Amino acid sequence: GQQVMQIPQYQHVQEGEDFTTYCNSSTTLSNIQWYKQRPGGHPVFLIQLVKSGEVKKQKRLTFQFGEAKKNSSLHITATQTTDVGTYFCQFFGNEKLTFGTGTRLTIIP
Amino acid sequence: GAGVSQSPSNKVTEKGKDVELRCDPISGHTALYWYRQRLGQGLEFLIYFQGNSAPDKSGLPSDRFSAERTGESVSTLTIQRTQQEDSAVYLCASSLRGTSGGALVEQYFGPGTRLTVT
């Protein structure tokens, strides 16, 4: 069956450093979404990617969908303390709504 | 406008008791979802309602879990004979339209209900 991995599980960075999280699937994804969950909060929608090779930017955040639509990444440039939280990808896995395991980002001021 | 609301925000119950969790979606949103999030873990899909279609119950972990939705409004998630492993935050989300043909849609989440089974 389909396997999707979100890596890394944790990331500790100094404020100002960059951060990247990846979702990698063994099979083609029709589309993928990214959410952010602040500590103690609920997930908040960030972006949806649909097209092969798609790249979308939101200020310091860059989202990519791989050419084969098996991989996606979220990159944050020059992290700030407001970026703290867990970032999840969401996709259809085996025809079921599935969230990735998440990458927890902590910032060292 | 008002977002998704859930009640209660916290619920402590004894093992073996039944609990009922409530979700009020955003007005006009046709789709509603329930997820479970254990401490420090990801979101686990439970059930999905879309309009008048039969709900997708594929994520319910056991027959102790059930959910209902009245039309396109409030939904209740019921857990019977609660067990300690049911302790988690239960999150509800709604979306303007449903997922079809594998197309994801933006989901708006409520604040969750933290359930503790003692």
mmCIF file of C-alpha atoms in Angstrom:
data_model
loop_
_atom_site.group_PDB
_atom_site.id
_atom_site.type_symbol
_atom_site.label_atom_id
_atom_site.label_comp_id
_atom_site.label_asym_id
_atom_site.label_seq_id
_atom_site.Cartn_x
_atom_site.Cartn_y
_atom_site.Cartn_z
ATOM 1 C CA GLY A 1 0.000 0.000 0.000
ATOM 2 C CA GLN A 2 0.884 3.664 -0.136
ATOM 3 C CA GLN A 3 3.477 4.921 2.295
ATOM 4 C CA VAL A 4 4.010 8.579 3.078
ATOM 5 C CA MET A 5 6.755 9.854 5.311
ATOM 6 C CA GLN A 6 7.065 13.349 6.736
ATOM 7 C CA ILE A 7 10.565 14.299 7.783
ATOM 8 C CA PRO A 8 12.178 15.373 9.962
ATOM 9 C CA GLN A 9 10.099 14.687 13.057
ATOM 10 C CA TYR A 10 11.742 17.548 14.938
ATOM 11 C CA GLN A 11 13.809 20.550 13.909
ATOM 12 C CA HIS A 12 15.528 22.985 16.236
ATOM 13 C CA VAL A 13 16.946 26.059 14.555
ATOM 14 C CA GLN A 14 18.474 29.327 15.592
ATOM 15 C CA GLU A 15 16.284 32.314 14.855
ATOM 16 C CA GLY A 16 17.160 33.530 11.392
ATOM 17 C CA GLU A 17 18.106 30.115 10.048
ATOM 18 C CA ASP A 18 16.114 28.364 7.359
ATOM 19 C CA PHE A 19 13.810 25.378 7.892
ATOM 20 C CA THR A 20 12.457 22.715 5.567
ATOM 21 C CA THR A 21 10.003 19.876 6.062
ATOM 22 C CA TYR A 22 9.263 17.183 3.492
ATOM 23 C CA CYS A 23 6.419 14.814 2.701
ATOM 24 C CA ASN A 24 7.495 11.890 0.558
ATOM 25 C CA SER A 25 5.035 9.398 -0.890
ATOM 26 C CA SER A 26 5.605 6.003 -2.485
ATOM 27 C CA THR A 27 2.755 6.709 -4.920
ATOM 28 C CA THR A 28 1.524 9.715 -6.870
ATOM 29 C CA LEU A 29 -0.568 12.191 -4.917
ATOM 30 C CA SER A 30 -3.455 13.963 -6.631
ATOM 31 C CA ASN A 31 -2.927 17.031 -4.493
ATOM 32 C CA ILE A 32 -1.505 17.976 -1.123
ATOM 33 C CA GLN A 33 -2.188 20.572 1.528
ATOM 34 C CA TRP A 34 -0.084 22.024 4.327
ATOM 35 C CA TYR A 35 -1.261 23.090 7.782
ATOM 36 C CA LYS A 36 0.425 24.745 10.761
ATOM 37 C CA GLN A 37 -0.482 23.992 14.353
ATOM 38 C CA ARG A 38 0.841 26.314 17.041
ATOM 39 C CA PRO A 39 1.517 24.788 20.464
ATOM 40 C CA GLY A 40 -1.827 24.296 22.199
ATOM 41 C CA GLY A 41 -3.694 25.411 19.108
ATOM 42 C CA HIS A 42 -5.552 23.860 16.233
ATOM 43 C CA PRO A 43 -4.357 23.292 12.667
ATOM 44 C CA VAL A 44 -4.585 26.264 10.340
ATOM 45 C CA PHE A 45 -4.583 25.872 6.571
ATOM 46 C CA LEU A 46 -1.543 27.244 4.753
ATOM 47 C CA ILE A 47 -1.676 26.151 1.110
ATOM 48 C CA GLN A 48 -2.893 23.634 -1.440
ATOM 49 C CA LEU A 49 -0.719 22.279 -4.244
ATOM 50 C CA VAL A 50 -2.242 20.542 -7.230
ATOM 51 C CA LYS A 51 0.000 20.751 -10.274
ATOM 52 C CA SER A 52 3.185 18.862 -11.037
ATOM 53 C CA GLY A 53 6.211 21.016 -10.251
ATOM 54 C CA GLU A 54 4.072 23.704 -8.641
ATOM 55 C CA VAL A 55 5.800 26.318 -6.490
ATOM 56 C CA LYS A 56 3.883 28.767 -4.325
ATOM 57 C CA LYS A 57 5.215 31.463 -2.044
ATOM 58 C CA GLN A 58 3.742 33.179 0.971
ATOM 59 C CA LYS A 59 6.177 35.804 2.277
ATOM 60 C CA ARG A 60 8.997 33.735 3.807
ATOM 61 C CA LEU A 61 7.296 30.389 3.093
ATOM 62 C CA THR A 62 7.877 28.458 -0.134
ATOM 63 C CA PHE A 63 5.858 25.381 -0.993
ATOM 64 C CA GLN A 64 6.803 22.908 -3.694
ATOM 65 C CA PHE A 65 5.126 19.920 -5.297
ATOM 66 C CA GLY A 66 7.495 17.563 -7.069
ATOM 67 C CA GLU A 67 7.422 16.901 -10.795
ATOM 68 C CA ALA A 68 6.262 13.341 -10.171
ATOM 69 C CA LYS A 69 3.761 14.531 -7.537
ATOM 70 C CA LYS A 70 5.287 12.162 -5.008
ATOM 71 C CA ASN A 71 7.096 14.735 -2.930
ATOM 72 C CA SER A 72 6.284 18.076 -1.399
ATOM 73 C CA SER A 73 8.214 20.488 0.737
ATOM 74 C CA LEU A 74 7.667 23.550 2.871
ATOM 75 C CA HIS A 75 10.639 25.865 3.256
ATOM 76 C CA ILE A 76 10.812 28.812 5.637
ATOM 77 C CA THR A 77 13.497 31.426 5.063
ATOM 78 C CA ALA A 78 14.981 33.275 8.012
ATOM 79 C CA THR A 79 12.802 31.757 10.716
ATOM 80 C CA GLN A 80 11.174 33.918 13.347
ATOM 81 C CA THR A 81 9.778 33.005 16.747
ATOM 82 C CA THR A 82 6.286 33.234 15.283
ATOM 83 C CA ASP A 83 7.100 30.229 13.081
ATOM 84 C CA VAL A 84 7.154 27.896 16.081
ATOM 85 C CA GLY A 85 4.717 25.024 15.762
ATOM 86 C CA THR A 86 4.114 21.738 14.025
ATOM 87 C CA TYR A 87 3.733 21.614 10.273
ATOM 88 C CA PHE A 88 1.598 18.875 8.744
ATOM 89 C CA CYS A 89 0.994 17.801 5.194
ATOM 90 C CA GLN A 90 -2.425 16.396 4.269
ATOM 91 C CA PHE A 91 -3.244 14.097 1.387
ATOM 92 C CA PHE A 92 -5.446 11.196 0.390
ATOM 93 C CA GLY A 93 -3.742 8.012 1.530
ATOM 94 C CA ASN A 94 -5.399 4.766 0.425
ATOM 95 C CA GLU A 95 -8.512 6.830 -0.338
ATOM 96 C CA LYS A 96 -8.613 8.159 3.199
ATOM 97 C CA LEU A 97 -7.951 11.709 4.401
ATOM 98 C CA THR A 98 -4.552 11.483 6.015
ATOM 99 C CA PHE A 99 -2.230 13.861 7.809
ATOM 100 C CA GLY A 100 1.488 13.386 7.848
ATOM 101 C CA THR A 101 3.144 12.766 11.194
ATOM 102 C CA GLY A 102 4.224 16.393 11.367
ATOM 103 C CA THR A 103 7.477 18.274 11.849
ATOM 104 C CA ARG A 104 7.793 20.155 15.092
ATOM 105 C CA LEU A 105 9.786 23.362 14.705
ATOM 106 C CA THR A 106 11.341 25.026 17.698
ATOM 107 C CA ILE A 107 13.282 28.281 17.489
ATOM 108 C CA ILE A 108 16.279 29.123 19.615
ATOM 109 C CA PRO A 109 16.218 32.914 20.090
ATOM 110 C CA GLY B 1 -17.754 35.602 10.977
ATOM 111 C CA ALA B 2 -17.933 32.857 13.541
ATOM 112 C CA GLY B 3 -15.550 29.978 13.208
ATOM 113 C CA VAL B 4 -16.011 26.336 14.085
ATOM 114 C CA SER B 5 -16.974 25.904 17.709
ATOM 115 C CA GLN B 6 -16.745 22.823 19.877
ATOM 116 C CA SER B 7 -18.051 21.967 23.290
ATOM 117 C CA PRO B 8 -17.101 21.185 25.901
ATOM 118 C CA SER B 9 -13.537 22.468 25.705
ATOM 119 C CA ASN B 10 -12.480 19.966 28.336
ATOM 120 C CA LYS B 11 -14.096 16.770 29.524
ATOM 121 C CA VAL B 12 -12.918 14.467 32.277
ATOM 122 C CA THR B 13 -14.786 11.206 32.558
ATOM 123 C CA GLU B 14 -14.436 7.909 34.311
ATOM 124 C CA LYS B 15 -13.554 4.792 32.410
ATOM 125 C CA GLY B 16 -16.691 3.049 31.198
ATOM 126 C CA LYS B 17 -18.853 6.159 30.961
ATOM 127 C CA ASP B 18 -20.280 7.519 27.714
ATOM 128 C CA VAL B 19 -19.362 10.977 26.429
ATOM 129 C CA GLU B 20 -20.847 13.228 23.798
ATOM 130 C CA LEU B 21 -18.826 15.906 22.025
ATOM 131 C CA ARG B 22 -20.418 18.667 19.999
ATOM 132 C CA CYS B 23 -19.301 20.560 16.926
ATOM 133 C CA ASP B 24 -20.909 23.618 15.318
ATOM 134 C CA PRO B 25 -19.451 24.141 11.856
ATOM 135 C CA ILE B 26 -19.181 27.399 9.985
ATOM 136 C CA SER B 27 -22.568 28.346 8.579
ATOM 137 C CA GLY B 28 -22.908 27.286 4.961
ATOM 138 C CA HIS B 29 -20.159 24.690 5.111
ATOM 139 C CA THR B 30 -21.464 21.467 3.649
ATOM 140 C CA ALA B 31 -18.678 19.165 4.831
ATOM 141 C CA LEU B 32 -17.717 18.278 8.386
ATOM 142 C CA TYR B 33 -14.846 16.169 9.689
ATOM 143 C CA TRP B 34 -13.837 14.677 13.023
ATOM 144 C CA TYR B 35 -10.217 13.932 13.935
ATOM 145 C CA ARG B 36 -8.468 12.594 17.003
ATOM 146 C CA GLN B 37 -5.086 13.870 18.150
ATOM 147 C CA ARG B 38 -3.279 12.072 20.926
ATOM 148 C CA LEU B 39 -0.717 14.017 22.899
ATOM 149 C CA GLY B 40 2.273 14.889 20.743
ATOM 150 C CA GLN B 41 0.895 12.948 17.810
ATOM 151 C CA GLY B 42 -0.568 13.714 14.404
ATOM 152 C CA LEU B 43 -4.219 13.958 13.421
ATOM 153 C CA GLU B 44 -6.138 10.730 12.947
ATOM 154 C CA PHE B 45 -9.173 10.900 10.650
ATOM 155 C CA LEU B 46 -12.359 9.559 12.235
ATOM 156 C CA ILE B 47 -15.410 10.423 10.141
ATOM 157 C CA TYR B 48 -16.547 12.725 7.336
ATOM 158 C CA PHE B 49 -20.011 14.097 6.528
ATOM 159 C CA GLN B 50 -20.871 15.682 3.202
ATOM 160 C CA GLY B 51 -24.356 17.005 2.573
ATOM 161 C CA ASN B 52 -26.929 14.260 2.461
ATOM 162 C CA SER B 53 -24.469 11.577 1.423
ATOM 163 C CA ALA B 54 -23.761 8.596 3.638
ATOM 164 C CA PRO B 55 -20.914 9.516 6.000
ATOM 165 C CA ASP B 56 -17.443 8.091 5.515
ATOM 166 C CA LYS B 57 -16.931 6.200 8.763
ATOM 167 C CA SER B 58 -13.750 4.455 7.669
ATOM 168 C CA GLY B 59 -11.639 6.085 10.371
ATOM 169 C CA LEU B 60 -13.733 5.169 13.404
ATOM 170 C CA PRO B 61 -11.468 2.975 15.576
ATOM 171 C CA SER B 62 -14.190 0.776 17.076
ATOM 172 C CA ASP B 63 -17.947 0.367 17.335
ATOM 173 C CA ARG B 64 -17.821 2.369 20.561
ATOM 174 C CA PHE B 65 -17.449 5.460 18.399
ATOM 175 C CA SER B 66 -20.357 6.954 16.493
ATOM 176 C CA ALA B 67 -21.248 10.344 15.081
ATOM 177 C CA GLU B 68 -24.297 12.079 13.769
ATOM 178 C CA ARG B 69 -24.901 15.265 11.882
ATOM 179 C CA THR B 70 -28.183 17.102 11.552
ATOM 180 C CA GLY B 71 -28.486 18.337 7.994
ATOM 181 C CA GLU B 72 -25.597 20.693 7.363
ATOM 182 C CA SER B 73 -25.325 21.916 10.908
ATOM 183 C CA VAL B 74 -24.282 20.594 14.278
ATOM 184 C CA SER B 75 -22.571 17.258 14.708
ATOM 185 C CA THR B 76 -22.093 15.095 17.787
ATOM 186 C CA LEU B 77 -19.407 12.496 18.320
ATOM 187 C CA THR B 78 -20.331 9.867 20.887
ATOM 188 C CA ILE B 79 -17.894 7.544 22.589
ATOM 189 C CA GLN B 80 -19.474 4.723 24.561
ATOM 190 C CA ARG B 81 -17.822 2.865 27.421
ATOM 191 C CA THR B 82 -14.776 5.116 27.327
ATOM 192 C CA GLN B 83 -11.338 3.622 27.754
ATOM 193 C CA GLN B 84 -8.121 5.302 28.846
ATOM 194 C CA GLU B 85 -6.731 5.056 25.324
ATOM 195 C CA ASP B 86 -9.591 7.336 24.206
ATOM 196 C CA SER B 87 -7.887 10.229 26.008
ATOM 197 C CA ALA B 88 -7.006 12.765 23.333
ATOM 198 C CA VAL B 89 -8.031 16.056 21.781
ATOM 199 C CA TYR B 90 -10.968 15.606 19.433
ATOM 200 C CA LEU B 91 -10.908 18.145 16.630
ATOM 201 C CA CYS B 92 -13.771 19.045 14.349
ATOM 202 C CA ALA B 93 -13.307 20.798 11.021
ATOM 203 C CA SER B 94 -15.638 22.044 8.325
ATOM 204 C CA SER B 95 -15.198 23.035 4.709
ATOM 205 C CA LEU B 96 -17.290 24.947 2.224
ATOM 206 C CA ARG B 97 -17.526 21.951 -0.058
ATOM 207 C CA GLY B 98 -16.664 18.317 0.234
ATOM 208 C CA THR B 99 -13.775 16.316 -1.069
ATOM 209 C CA SER B 100 -14.576 14.446 -4.260
ATOM 210 C CA GLY B 101 -12.454 12.525 -6.677
ATOM 211 C CA GLY B 102 -9.491 12.828 -4.342
ATOM 212 C CA ALA B 103 -9.562 16.627 -4.346
ATOM 213 C CA LEU B 104 -8.636 18.156 -1.023
ATOM 214 C CA VAL B 105 -10.358 21.281 0.242
ATOM 215 C CA GLU B 106 -9.360 23.880 2.821
ATOM 216 C CA GLN B 107 -10.575 22.809 6.238
ATOM 217 C CA TYR B 108 -11.330 25.142 9.117
ATOM 218 C CA PHE B 109 -10.691 23.617 12.512
ATOM 219 C CA GLY B 110 -12.368 24.214 15.832
ATOM 220 C CA PRO B 111 -10.424 24.565 19.090
ATOM 221 C CA GLY B 112 -10.997 20.934 20.010
ATOM 222 C CA THR B 113 -12.326 19.066 23.010
ATOM 223 C CA ARG B 114 -9.701 17.654 25.345
ATOM 224 C CA LEU B 115 -11.000 14.339 26.666
ATOM 225 C CA THR B 116 -9.383 12.729 29.678
ATOM 226 C CA VAL B 117 -10.517 9.278 30.754
ATOM 227 C CA THR B 118 -9.522 8.402 34.294
#
